[in-house]
Tab-separated table of C-alpha atoms in Angstrom:
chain	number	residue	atom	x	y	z
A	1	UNK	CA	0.000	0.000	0.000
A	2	UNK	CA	1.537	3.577	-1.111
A	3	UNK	CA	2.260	5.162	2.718
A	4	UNK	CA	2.076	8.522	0.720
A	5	UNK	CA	-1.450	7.972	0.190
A	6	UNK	CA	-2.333	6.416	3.346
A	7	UNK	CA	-1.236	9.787	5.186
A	8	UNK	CA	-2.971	11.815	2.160
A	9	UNK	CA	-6.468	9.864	3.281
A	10	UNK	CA	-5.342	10.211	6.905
A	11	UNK	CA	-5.222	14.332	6.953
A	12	UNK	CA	-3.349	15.923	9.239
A	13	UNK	CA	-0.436	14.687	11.078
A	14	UNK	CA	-2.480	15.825	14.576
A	15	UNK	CA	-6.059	15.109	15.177
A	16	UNK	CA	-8.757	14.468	17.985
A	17	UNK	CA	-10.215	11.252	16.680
A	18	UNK	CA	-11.998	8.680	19.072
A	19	UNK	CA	-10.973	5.029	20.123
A	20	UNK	CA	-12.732	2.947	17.042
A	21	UNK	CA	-11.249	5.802	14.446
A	22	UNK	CA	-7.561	5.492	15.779
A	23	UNK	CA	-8.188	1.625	15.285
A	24	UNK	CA	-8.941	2.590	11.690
A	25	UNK	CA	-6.179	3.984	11.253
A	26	UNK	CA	-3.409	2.051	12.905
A	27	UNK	CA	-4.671	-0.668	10.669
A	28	UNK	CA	-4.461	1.267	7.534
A	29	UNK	CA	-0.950	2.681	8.454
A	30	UNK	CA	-0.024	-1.459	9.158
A	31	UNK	CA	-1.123	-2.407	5.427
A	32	UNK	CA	-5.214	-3.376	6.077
A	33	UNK	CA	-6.506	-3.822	2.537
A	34	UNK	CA	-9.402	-5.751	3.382
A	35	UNK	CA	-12.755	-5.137	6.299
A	36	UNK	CA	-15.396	-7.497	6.867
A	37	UNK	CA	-17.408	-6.614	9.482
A	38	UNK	CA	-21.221	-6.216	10.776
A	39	UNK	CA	-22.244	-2.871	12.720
A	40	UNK	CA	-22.781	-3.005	16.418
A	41	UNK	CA	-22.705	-1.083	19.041
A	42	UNK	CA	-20.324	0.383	20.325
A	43	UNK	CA	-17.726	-1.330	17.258
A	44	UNK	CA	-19.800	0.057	14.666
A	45	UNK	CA	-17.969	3.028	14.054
A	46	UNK	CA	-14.740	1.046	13.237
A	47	UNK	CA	-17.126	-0.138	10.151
A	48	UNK	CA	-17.614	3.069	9.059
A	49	UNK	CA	-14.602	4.353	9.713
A	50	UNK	CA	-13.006	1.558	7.444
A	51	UNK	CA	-16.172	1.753	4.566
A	52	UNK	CA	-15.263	5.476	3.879
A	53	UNK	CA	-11.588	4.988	3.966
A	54	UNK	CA	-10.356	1.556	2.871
A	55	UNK	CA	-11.997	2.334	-0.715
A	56	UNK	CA	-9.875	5.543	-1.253
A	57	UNK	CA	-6.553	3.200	-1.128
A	58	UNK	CA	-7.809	0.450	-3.330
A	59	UNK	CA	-8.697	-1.858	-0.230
A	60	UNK	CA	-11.854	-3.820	-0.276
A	61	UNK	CA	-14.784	-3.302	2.327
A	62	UNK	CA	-17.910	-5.702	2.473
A	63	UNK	CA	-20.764	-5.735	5.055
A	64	UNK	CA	-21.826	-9.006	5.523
A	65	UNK	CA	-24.833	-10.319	6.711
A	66	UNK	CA	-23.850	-11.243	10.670
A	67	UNK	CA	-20.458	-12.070	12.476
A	68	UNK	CA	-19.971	-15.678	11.403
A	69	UNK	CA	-19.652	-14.518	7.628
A	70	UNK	CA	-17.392	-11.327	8.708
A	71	UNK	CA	-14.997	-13.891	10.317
A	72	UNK	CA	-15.172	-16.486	7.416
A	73	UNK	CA	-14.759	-13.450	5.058
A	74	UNK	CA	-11.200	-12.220	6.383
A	75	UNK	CA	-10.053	-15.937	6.643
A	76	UNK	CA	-10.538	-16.315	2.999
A	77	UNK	CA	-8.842	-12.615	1.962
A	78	UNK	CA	-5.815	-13.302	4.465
A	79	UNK	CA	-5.273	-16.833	2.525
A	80	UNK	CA	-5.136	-14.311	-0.886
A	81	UNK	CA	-2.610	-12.724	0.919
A	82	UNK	CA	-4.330	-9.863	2.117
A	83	UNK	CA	-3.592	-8.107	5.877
A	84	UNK	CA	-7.450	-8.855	7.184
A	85	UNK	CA	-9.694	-6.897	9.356
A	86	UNK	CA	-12.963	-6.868	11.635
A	87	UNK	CA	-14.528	-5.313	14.152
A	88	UNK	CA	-17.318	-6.143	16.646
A	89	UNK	CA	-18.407	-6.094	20.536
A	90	UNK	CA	-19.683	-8.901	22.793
A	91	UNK	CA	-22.549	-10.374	21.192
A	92	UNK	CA	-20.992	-10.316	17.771
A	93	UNK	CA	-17.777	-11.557	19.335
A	94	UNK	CA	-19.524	-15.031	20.555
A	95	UNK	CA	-20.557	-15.559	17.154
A	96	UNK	CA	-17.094	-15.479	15.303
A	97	UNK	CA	-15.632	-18.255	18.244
A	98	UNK	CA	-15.311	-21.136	15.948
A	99	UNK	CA	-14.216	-19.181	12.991
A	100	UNK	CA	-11.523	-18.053	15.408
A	101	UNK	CA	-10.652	-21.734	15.951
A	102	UNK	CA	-10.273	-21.779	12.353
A	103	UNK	CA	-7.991	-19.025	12.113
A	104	UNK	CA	-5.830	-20.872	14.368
A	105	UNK	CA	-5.825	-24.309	13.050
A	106	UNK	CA	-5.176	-22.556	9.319
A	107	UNK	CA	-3.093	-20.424	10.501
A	108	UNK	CA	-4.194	-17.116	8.623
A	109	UNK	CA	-3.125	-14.186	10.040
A	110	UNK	CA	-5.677	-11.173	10.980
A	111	UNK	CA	-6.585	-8.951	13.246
A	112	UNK	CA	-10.256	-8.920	15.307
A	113	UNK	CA	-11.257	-5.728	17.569
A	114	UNK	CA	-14.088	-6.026	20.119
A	115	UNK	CA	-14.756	-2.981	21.654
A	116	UNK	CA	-16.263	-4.432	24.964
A	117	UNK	CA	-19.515	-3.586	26.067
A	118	UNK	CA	-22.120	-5.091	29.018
A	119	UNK	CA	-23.428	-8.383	28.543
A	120	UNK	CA	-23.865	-11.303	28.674
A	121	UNK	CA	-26.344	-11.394	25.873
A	122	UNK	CA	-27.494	-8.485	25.042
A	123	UNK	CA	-26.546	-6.381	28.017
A	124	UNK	CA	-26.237	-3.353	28.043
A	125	UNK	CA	-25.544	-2.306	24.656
A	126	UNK	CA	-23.745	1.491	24.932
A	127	UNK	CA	-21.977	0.885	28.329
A	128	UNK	CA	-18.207	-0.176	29.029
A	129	UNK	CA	-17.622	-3.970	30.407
A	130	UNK	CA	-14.449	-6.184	30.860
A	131	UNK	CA	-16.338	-9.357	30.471
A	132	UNK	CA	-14.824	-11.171	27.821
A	133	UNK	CA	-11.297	-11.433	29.477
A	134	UNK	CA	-12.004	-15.347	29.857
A	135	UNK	CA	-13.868	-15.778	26.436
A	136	UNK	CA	-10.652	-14.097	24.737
A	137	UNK	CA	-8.515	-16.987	25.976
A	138	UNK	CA	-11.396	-19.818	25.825
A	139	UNK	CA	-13.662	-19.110	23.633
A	140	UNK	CA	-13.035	-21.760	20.731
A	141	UNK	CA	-12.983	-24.469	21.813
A	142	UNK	CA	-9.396	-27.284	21.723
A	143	UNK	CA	-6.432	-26.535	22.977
A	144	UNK	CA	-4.917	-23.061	21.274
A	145	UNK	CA	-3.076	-20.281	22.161
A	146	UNK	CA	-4.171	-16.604	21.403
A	147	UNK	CA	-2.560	-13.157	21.348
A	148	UNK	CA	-4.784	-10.349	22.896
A	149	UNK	CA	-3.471	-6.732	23.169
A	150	UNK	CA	-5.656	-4.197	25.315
A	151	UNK	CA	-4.599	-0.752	24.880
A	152	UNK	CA	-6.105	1.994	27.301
A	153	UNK	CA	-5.754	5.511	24.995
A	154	UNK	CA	-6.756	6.415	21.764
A	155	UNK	CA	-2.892	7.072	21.168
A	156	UNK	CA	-2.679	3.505	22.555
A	157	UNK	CA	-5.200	2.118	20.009
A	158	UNK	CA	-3.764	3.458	16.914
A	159	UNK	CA	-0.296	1.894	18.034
A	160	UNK	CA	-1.274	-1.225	19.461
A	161	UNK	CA	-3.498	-1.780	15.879
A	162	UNK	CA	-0.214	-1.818	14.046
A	163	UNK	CA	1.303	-3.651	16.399
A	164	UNK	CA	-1.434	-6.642	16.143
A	165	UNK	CA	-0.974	-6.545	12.253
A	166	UNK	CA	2.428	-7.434	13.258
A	167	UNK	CA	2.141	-10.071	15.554
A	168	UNK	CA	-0.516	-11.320	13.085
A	169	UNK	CA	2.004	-11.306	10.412
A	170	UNK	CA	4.433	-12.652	11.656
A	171	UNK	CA	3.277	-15.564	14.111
A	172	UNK	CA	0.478	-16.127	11.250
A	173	UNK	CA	-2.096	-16.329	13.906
A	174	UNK	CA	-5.243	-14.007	15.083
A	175	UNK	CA	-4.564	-11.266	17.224
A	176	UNK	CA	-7.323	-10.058	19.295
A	177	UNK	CA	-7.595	-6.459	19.756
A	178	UNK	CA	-9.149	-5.158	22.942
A	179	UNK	CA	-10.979	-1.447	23.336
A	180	UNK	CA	-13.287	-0.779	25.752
A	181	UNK	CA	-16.330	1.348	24.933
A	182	UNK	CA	-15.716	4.057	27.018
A	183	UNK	CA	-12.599	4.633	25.322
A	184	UNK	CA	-14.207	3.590	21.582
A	185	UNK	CA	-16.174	6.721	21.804
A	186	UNK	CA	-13.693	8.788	23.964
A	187	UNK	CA	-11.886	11.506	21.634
A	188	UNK	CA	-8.441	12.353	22.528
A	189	UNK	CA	-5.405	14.080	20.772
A	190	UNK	CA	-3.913	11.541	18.200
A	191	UNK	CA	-0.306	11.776	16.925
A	192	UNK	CA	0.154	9.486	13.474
A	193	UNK	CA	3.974	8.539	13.721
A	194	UNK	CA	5.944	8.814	10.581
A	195	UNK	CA	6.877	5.826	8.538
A	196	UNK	CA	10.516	5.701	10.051
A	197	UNK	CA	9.214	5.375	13.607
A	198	UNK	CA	7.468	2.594	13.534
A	199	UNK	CA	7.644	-1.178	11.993
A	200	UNK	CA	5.310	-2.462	9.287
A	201	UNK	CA	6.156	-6.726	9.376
A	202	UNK	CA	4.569	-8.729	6.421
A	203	UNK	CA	4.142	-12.719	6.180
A	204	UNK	CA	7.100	-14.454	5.085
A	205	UNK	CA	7.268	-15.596	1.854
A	206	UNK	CA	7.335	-18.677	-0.116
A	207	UNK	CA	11.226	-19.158	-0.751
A	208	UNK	CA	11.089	-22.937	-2.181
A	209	UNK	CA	10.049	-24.448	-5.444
A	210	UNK	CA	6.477	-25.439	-6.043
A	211	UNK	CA	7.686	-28.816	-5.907
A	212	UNK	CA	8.995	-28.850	-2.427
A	213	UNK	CA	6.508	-26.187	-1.410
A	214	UNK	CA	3.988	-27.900	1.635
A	215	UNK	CA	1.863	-25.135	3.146
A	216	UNK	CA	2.179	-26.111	7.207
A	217	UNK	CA	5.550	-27.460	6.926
A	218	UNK	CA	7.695	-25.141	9.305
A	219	UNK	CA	10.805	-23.640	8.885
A	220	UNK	CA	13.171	-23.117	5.564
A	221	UNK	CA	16.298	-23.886	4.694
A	222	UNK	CA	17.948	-20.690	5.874
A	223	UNK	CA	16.000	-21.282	9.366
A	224	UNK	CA	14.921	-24.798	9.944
A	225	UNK	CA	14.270	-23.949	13.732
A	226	UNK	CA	11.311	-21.802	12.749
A	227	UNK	CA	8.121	-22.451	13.729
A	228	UNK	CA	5.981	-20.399	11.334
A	229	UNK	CA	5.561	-21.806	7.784
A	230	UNK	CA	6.096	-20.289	4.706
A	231	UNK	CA	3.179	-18.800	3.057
A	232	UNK	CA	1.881	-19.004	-0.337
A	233	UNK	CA	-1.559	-17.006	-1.265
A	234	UNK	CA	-4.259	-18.638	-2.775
A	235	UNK	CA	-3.503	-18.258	-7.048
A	236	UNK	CA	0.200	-18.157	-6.524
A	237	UNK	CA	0.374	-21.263	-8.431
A	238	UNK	CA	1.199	-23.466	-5.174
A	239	UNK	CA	-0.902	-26.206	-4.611
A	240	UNK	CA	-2.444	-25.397	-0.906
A	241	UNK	CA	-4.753	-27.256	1.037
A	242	UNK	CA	-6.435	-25.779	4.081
A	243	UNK	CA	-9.055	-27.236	6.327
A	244	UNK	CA	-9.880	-27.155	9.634
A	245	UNK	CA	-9.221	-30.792	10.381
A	246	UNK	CA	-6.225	-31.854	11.616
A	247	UNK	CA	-3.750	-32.275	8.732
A	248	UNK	CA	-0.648	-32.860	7.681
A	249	UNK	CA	2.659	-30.404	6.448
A	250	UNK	CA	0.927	-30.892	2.922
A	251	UNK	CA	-2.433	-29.679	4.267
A	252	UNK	CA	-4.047	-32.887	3.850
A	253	UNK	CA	-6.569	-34.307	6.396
A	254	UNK	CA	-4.736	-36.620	8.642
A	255	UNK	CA	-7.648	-37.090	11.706
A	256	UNK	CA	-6.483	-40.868	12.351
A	257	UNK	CA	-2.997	-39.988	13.483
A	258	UNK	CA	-2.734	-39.281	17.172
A	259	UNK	CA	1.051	-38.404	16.522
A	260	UNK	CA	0.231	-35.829	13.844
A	261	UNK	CA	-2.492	-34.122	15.949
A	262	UNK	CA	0.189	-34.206	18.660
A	263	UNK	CA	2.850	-32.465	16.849
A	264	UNK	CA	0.605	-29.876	14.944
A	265	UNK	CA	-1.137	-28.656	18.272
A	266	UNK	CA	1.977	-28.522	20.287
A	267	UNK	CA	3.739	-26.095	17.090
A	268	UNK	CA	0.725	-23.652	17.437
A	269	UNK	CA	0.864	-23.437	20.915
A	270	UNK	CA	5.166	-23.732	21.081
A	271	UNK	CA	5.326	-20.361	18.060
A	272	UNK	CA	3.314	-18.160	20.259
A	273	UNK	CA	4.733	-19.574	23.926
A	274	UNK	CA	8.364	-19.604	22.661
A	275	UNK	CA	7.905	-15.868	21.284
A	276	UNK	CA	6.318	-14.522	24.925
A	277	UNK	CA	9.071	-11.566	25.061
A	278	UNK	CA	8.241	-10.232	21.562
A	279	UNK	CA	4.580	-9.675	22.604
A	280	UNK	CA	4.732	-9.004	25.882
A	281	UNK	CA	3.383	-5.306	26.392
A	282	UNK	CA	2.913	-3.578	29.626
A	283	UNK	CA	3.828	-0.491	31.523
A	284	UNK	CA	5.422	-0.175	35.466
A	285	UNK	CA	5.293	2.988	37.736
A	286	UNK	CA	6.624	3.261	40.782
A	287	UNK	CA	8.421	-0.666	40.403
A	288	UNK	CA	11.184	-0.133	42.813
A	289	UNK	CA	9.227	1.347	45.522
A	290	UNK	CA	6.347	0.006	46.719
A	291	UNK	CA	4.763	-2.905	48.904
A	292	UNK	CA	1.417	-2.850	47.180
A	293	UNK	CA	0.786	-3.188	43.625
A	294	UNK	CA	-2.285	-1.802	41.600
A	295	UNK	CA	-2.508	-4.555	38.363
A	296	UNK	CA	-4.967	-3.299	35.802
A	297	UNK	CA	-5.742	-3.117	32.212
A	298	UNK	CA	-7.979	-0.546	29.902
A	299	UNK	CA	-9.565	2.021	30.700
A	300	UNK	CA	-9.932	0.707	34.429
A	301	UNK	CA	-6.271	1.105	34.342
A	302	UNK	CA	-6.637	5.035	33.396
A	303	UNK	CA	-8.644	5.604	37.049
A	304	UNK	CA	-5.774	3.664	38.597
A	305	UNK	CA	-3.206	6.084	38.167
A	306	UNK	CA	-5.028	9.328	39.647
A	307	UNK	CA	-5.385	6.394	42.716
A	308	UNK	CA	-1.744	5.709	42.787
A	309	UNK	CA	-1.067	9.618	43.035
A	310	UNK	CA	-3.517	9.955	45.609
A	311	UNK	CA	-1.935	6.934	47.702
A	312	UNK	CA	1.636	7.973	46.884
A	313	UNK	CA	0.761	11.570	48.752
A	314	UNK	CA	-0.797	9.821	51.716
A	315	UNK	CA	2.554	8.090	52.083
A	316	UNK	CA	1.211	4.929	50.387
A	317	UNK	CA	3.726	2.861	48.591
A	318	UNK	CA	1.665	1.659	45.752
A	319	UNK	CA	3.189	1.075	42.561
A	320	UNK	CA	1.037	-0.292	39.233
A	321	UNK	CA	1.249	-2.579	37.009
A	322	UNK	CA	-0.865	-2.033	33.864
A	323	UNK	CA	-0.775	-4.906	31.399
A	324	UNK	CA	-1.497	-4.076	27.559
A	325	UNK	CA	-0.587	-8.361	26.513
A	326	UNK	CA	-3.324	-10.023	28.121
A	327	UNK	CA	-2.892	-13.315	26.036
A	328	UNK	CA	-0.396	-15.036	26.637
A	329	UNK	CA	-0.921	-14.354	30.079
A	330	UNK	CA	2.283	-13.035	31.456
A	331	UNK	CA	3.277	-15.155	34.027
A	332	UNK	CA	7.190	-14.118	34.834
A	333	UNK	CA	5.851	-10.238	35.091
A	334	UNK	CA	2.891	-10.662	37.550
A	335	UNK	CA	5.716	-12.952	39.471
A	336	UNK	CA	8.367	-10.482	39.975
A	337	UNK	CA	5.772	-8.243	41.322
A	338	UNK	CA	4.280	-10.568	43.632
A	339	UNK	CA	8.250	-11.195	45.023
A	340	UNK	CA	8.500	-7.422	45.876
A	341	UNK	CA	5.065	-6.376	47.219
A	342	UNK	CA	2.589	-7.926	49.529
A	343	UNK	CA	-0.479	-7.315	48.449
A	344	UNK	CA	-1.974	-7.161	45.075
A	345	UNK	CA	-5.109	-5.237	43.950
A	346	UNK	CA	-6.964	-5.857	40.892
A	347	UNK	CA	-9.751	-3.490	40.067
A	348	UNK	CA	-11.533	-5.044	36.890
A	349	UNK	CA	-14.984	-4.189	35.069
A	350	UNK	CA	-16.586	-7.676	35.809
A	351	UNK	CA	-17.112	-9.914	38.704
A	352	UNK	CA	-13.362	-10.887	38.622
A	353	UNK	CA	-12.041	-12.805	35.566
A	354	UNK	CA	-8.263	-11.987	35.344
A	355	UNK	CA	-7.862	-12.435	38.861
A	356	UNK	CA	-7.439	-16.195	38.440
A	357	UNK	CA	-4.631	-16.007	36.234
A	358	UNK	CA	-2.998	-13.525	38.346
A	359	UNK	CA	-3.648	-15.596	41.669
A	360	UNK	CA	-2.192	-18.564	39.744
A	361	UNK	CA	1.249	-17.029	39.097
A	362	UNK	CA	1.444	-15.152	42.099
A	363	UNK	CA	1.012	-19.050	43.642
A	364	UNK	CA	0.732	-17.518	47.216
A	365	UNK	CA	3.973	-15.057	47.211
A	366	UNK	CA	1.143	-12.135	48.778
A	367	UNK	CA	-2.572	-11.421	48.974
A	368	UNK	CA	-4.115	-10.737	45.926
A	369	UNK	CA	-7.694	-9.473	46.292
A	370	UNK	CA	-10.381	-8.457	43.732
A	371	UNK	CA	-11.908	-4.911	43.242
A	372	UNK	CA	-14.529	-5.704	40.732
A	373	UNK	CA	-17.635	-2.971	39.464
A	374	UNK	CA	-20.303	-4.066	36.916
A	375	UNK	CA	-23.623	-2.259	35.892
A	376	UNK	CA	-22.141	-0.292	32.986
A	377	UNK	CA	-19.549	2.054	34.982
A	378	UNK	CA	-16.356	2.979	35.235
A	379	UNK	CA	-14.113	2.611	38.461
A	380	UNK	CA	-13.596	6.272	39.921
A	381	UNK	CA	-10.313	6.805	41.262
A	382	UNK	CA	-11.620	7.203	44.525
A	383	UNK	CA	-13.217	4.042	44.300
A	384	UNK	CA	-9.507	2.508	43.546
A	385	UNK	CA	-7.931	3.935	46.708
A	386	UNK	CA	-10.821	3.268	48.983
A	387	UNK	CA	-10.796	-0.068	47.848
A	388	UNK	CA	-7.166	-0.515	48.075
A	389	UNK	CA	-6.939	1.255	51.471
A	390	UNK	CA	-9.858	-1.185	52.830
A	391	UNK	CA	-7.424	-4.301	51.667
A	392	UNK	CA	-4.364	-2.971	53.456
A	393	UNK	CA	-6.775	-2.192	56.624
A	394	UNK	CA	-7.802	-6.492	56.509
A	395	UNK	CA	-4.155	-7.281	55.685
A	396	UNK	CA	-3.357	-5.518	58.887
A	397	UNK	CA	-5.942	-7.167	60.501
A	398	UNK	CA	-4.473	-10.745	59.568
A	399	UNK	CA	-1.454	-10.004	60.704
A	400	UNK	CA	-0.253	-11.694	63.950
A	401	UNK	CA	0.214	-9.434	66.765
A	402	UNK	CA	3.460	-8.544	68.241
A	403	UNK	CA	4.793	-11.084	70.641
């Protein structure tokens, strides 16, 4: 795609877009030449964004008829070779699990946004949830591993789009892109980076002869370790086979063969696990001095750090952790915390969902205890610290009294 025209279609190098726009346009800045997608609230606006500007670069943009088909539909362009995109929220989300599970078992690479909203079911359609933290990891069903990313500004959003073309790209996988709604519809001051500051990663390449060519087999001959296969669109002139049944290097259905199942599930899961540091996101404040550690995501994460001031001035040594990789879950960072402090808070939009995870690593190092608001609003950061300073007044309380 011509980056001169993508920033000609962008406008001006400074703007005050909202959450679902700067998603727009982190994906047209990574290479997104084809949207498939179904309105819904509060994701519908990455539609339209995407409808009005994907045409002006040559991309292609089709509304399809639900989620399922939106799903199937940027499966099929990323196997042309394409860089794939859609958008939805909850309900619309459930519907595209088992194409998901197809993504993965293909291995196509693309990029899915769900700006969250209230549910289950229909919910509550135009206000901010973190409820599908735990569908994100599970929701297709097998054993899999996933990539989420779960930016908490608009500045955020644009950056982390580009970086889940990347990932995408490069792990040939799909990346999960997490907004909440609040932020969706939040307008903030965007900066669109020039072309030398950040990366734009593409697919590699078919390097062997159609002969040898085999679509899953991993590695080539200049890096036989590798995990990812080589990648050959659809009307290349390679002969490729893809299904969603367990298969061989060639592509070829292969359900009979315990050992083949073995090794293909283990490489899906081993190119993501083995690559942890390359898509592990997250920011620290206040690492080196504290006891207590905030750990939060989004736009929960956002009302966290006005609590963190707050506590820091009342002599509080909090520090925060906010995590932007959700998926893979990452287990060495929430670790080292839980070494330093001793006692963790997490403050999350749903009746606690990465709290398991977290208590998991932290395997008993401190107290970790939940701070968890549904019903459609935001934590306030005075709701953070009274929280927080209610959990250090029971930790105190647990302690054993002086001898």
């Amino acid at each position: 795609m011509d980056t001169n025209l993508v920033r000609q279609v962008l406008g001006q190098k400074v703007q005050f877009i909202h959450g679902d726009m700067a998603c727009v346009y982190g994906a047209l800045l990574a290479g997104c030449n084809f949207f498939a997608g179904y309105p819904i609230t509060p994701a519908t606006e990455v539609a339209e964004g995407m409808s009005e500007l994907l045409p002006k670069l040559g991309g292609r943009y089709i509304q399809m008829e639900d989620e399922i088909a939106s799903m199937g539909a940027i499966i099929g362009a990323s196997w042309t070779g394409a860089k794939a995109m859609t958008s939805t929220s909850g309900p619309g989300f459930s519907l595209m699990q088992e194409n998901i599970g197809y993504a993965v078992m293909s291995e196509a690479p693309c990029v899915i946004v769900n700006v969250q909203r209230s549910g289950p079911s229909t919910g509550q359609p135009t206000l901010p949830a973190q409820g599908d933290m735990m569908q994100a990891r599970w929701g297709t069903h097998g054993d899999h591993e996933i990539i989420m990313l779960y930016p908490y500004s608009v500045q955020e959003a644009l950056e982390m789009t580009i970086t889940a073309f990347n990932l995408a790209e490069k792990y040939r996988t799909p990346v999960l892109l997490f907004i909440d709604a609040e932020l969706g519809h939040m307008q903030e001051k965007v900066v669109i980076p020039e072309d030398d500051e950040f990366e734009v990663c593409y697919r590699q390449t078919v390097t062997v002869s159609k002969e040898e060519y085999q679509a899953f087999r991993p590695g080539n001959n200049a890096h036989p370790d590798r995990l990812v296969p080589e990648f050959a669109p659809f009307g290349s002139g390679y002969r490729t086979y893809v299904t969603g049944l367990t298969h061989n290097e060639a592509g070829l259905p292969r359900t009979n063969s315990p050992e083949i199942h073995d090794r293909m599930i283990r490489r899906l899961c081993e190119k993501i696990l083995a690559n942890r540091a390359d898509m592990t996101f997250f920011k620290e404040s206040y690492a080196d001095d504290c006891d207590i550690a905030l750990v939060a995501y989004g736009i929960t994460a956002r009302a966290c750090e006005d609590a963190v001031a707050e506590a820091r001035e009342r002599g509080i040594k909090v520090g925060m952790l906010r995590l932007i990789t959700i998926w893979p879950f990452p287990e060495d960072l929430i670790q080292q915390w839980a070494r330093k402090v001793r006692l963790m808070v997490v403050p999350e939009m749903n009746l606690g969902q990465m709290i398991h995870p977290i208590r998991e690593a932290v395997a008993g190092q401190c107290r970790v205890v939940p701070l968890n608001k549904i019903g459609g609003e935001v934590h306030t950061p005075g709701e953070i610290l009274e929280g927080m300073v209610r959990a250090i007044e029971r930790e105190r309380e647990r302690e054993p009294a002086a001898a």
